[in-house]
Amino acid sequence: MPDVNMPKLSDTMEEGTIVEWKKKSGDQVKTGDVLAEVESDKATFDLEAEADGTLQILVEQGVPAKIGAPIAKIGEAGEDAGPAQEPAPKQAPPKKQAAAEAKPKEPDTPPTAAEEREPAQRSAPPREAPAEAPPAAAQPPPRERGGQDGQQDGIKASPLARRLAAEMGVDLSSLQGSGPEGRIVKEDVMAAGGPRPKSDRRRPAAAAERQAGPDVEVVEPTRMQATIARRMAESKATVPEFQVTVEARVDLAVSLRQQLKDSVPGAEKVTMTDFLVRACALALRRFPEVNSSWADGRFQRKRSINIGLAVAPSQGMGLLVPVVHDADIKDLIQISIESRQVIERARSGRPAEGDLSGATFSISNLGMFGVDEFTAIINPPEAAILAVGAIKDVPVVEGARIVPGKVMRMTLSVDHRVFYGATAAQFMAEVKRLIENPVTLLVPQS
């Protein structure tokens, strides 16, 4: 009987939590079926079946499990249908009855069932989480129905798109997805259902919270938010950092970007961030000291140049850093396509292996929000992160004339243990040179 183990999604992931089981114990599952929604320290993703058979759930939703620990089993339909259904009624009473009523039932349990429940008993302290489970337990019928219909009809849709479609009454089978391989994403559902239902739903909910809640509401962070808080606090406490800021003229880059969108197939969605990824990758090749880490009192020079892109998740507060691997050996169009794909997979909760790990340098661009400039916090073990502001129309001096121009401010945060002010200044000068002369980003590098 093959085990379904908690997968490792990123370098920092140590355990995951089952947010919701999409299938029940005793259900017949096929390879590729979504079994559960799992929350890691960086994202929420779908866990898919890797074999056909009958599902037997070992870890309840809301209970954390270590990486590699079995959380379910998939057996042949004939042999496991009975045992798979047994744990369900035994797990149900603690949710609906007092703990005192659950205790007398334990001695009646056969030894084999008791052994199967040992992982859950070891996780006894977090078992208070099922107190929050009744609302989720009351809603499974529509959720399960939506997930199973999607699988049976062969509809590719992100978990967020399915939720929105159920809430807004949108038929997924009538939509054509704009995501990778025709996958239906949030924007497709919003375009089909219109924005009004979303605003109408949020207003009364926010008003109800203000009326019912106290003056100060205590909110438990998600696993992702708790990890971000811990790692950022560690970074500020342990990394001696300094910043270097430059201002670049981007008139030519903006013009070239528009020409590419108008005339080059595959370049329709090229962004300024794609230009920056390419420029930073080439600059990192020239300054390998920046593409390094400090570990155990030594420098670690990285051969691969992998650029992390700090982006917000599709829902709620948080931070995702999808990674474009080997960015220095990819052209601008390849970088544009791959960055969109890894960001979409991360936001949809279905990141591929390596999508959220292995970055050697990061870029955080808040220019689309109108931010002029800011400083970003280094994400160890990386030694630097580039913070990018908005493109602004300003008067600039050319020779003896004042002319209109487009400028963009960039700030590099540096781990002073790894490299120093002169190197940081030279690196930023190179990035500025490449951005101000964007044709160099199109020339293949030897």
Coordinates of C-alpha atoms in Angstrom, one line a residue, residues 11 231 280-296 298-308 323-329 357-362 378-384 415 417-419:
D11 CA 14.6 24.8 1.2
R231 CA 13.2 35.0 8.9
C280 CA 21.2 41.8 -12.9
A281 CA 22.0 38.3 -14.2
L282 CA 24.7 39.8 -16.6
A283 CA 26.0 42.1 -13.8
L284 CA 26.2 39.1 -11.4
R285 CA 28.3 37.2 -14.0
R286 CA 30.7 40.2 -14.0
F287 CA 30.7 40.6 -10.2
P288 CA 30.6 37.0 -8.7
E289 CA 31.2 38.5 -5.3
V290 CA 27.6 39.7 -5.2
N291 CA 26.4 36.2 -6.2
S292 CA 27.8 34.8 -2.9
S293 CA 26.9 33.9 0.7
W294 CA 28.5 34.0 4.1
A295 CA 28.4 30.6 5.9
D296 CA 30.5 29.2 8.7
R298 CA 33.7 31.5 4.8
F299 CA 32.5 32.9 1.4
Q300 CA 30.4 30.7 -0.8
R301 CA 30.5 31.7 -4.4
K302 CA 27.6 30.4 -6.4
R303 CA 28.1 29.1 -10.0
S304 CA 24.4 29.3 -10.9
I305 CA 22.8 32.7 -11.2
N306 CA 19.2 32.2 -10.0
I307 CA 17.1 35.4 -9.6
G308 CA 14.2 35.4 -7.0
V323 CA 12.9 31.8 -8.9
V324 CA 14.1 32.1 -12.5
H325 CA 17.0 29.6 -12.6
D326 CA 20.1 30.1 -14.7
A327 CA 18.9 33.6 -15.7
D328 CA 22.3 34.5 -17.2
I329 CA 22.1 32.0 -20.0
S357 CA 14.1 27.5 -3.8
G358 CA 17.6 28.1 -4.9
A359 CA 17.7 31.9 -5.4
T360 CA 21.1 33.5 -5.2
F361 CA 19.9 37.1 -5.7
S362 CA 16.5 38.7 -5.4
I378 CA 18.0 40.7 2.5
N379 CA 16.7 37.1 2.4
P380 CA 19.6 34.9 3.8
P381 CA 21.6 33.1 2.6
E382 CA 21.5 35.6 -0.3
A383 CA 23.9 38.5 0.1
A384 CA 21.9 41.2 -1.7
D415 CA 25.3 42.0 3.4
R417 CA 30.1 40.5 5.5
V418 CA 30.1 39.2 1.9
F419 CA 31.2 42.3 -0.2

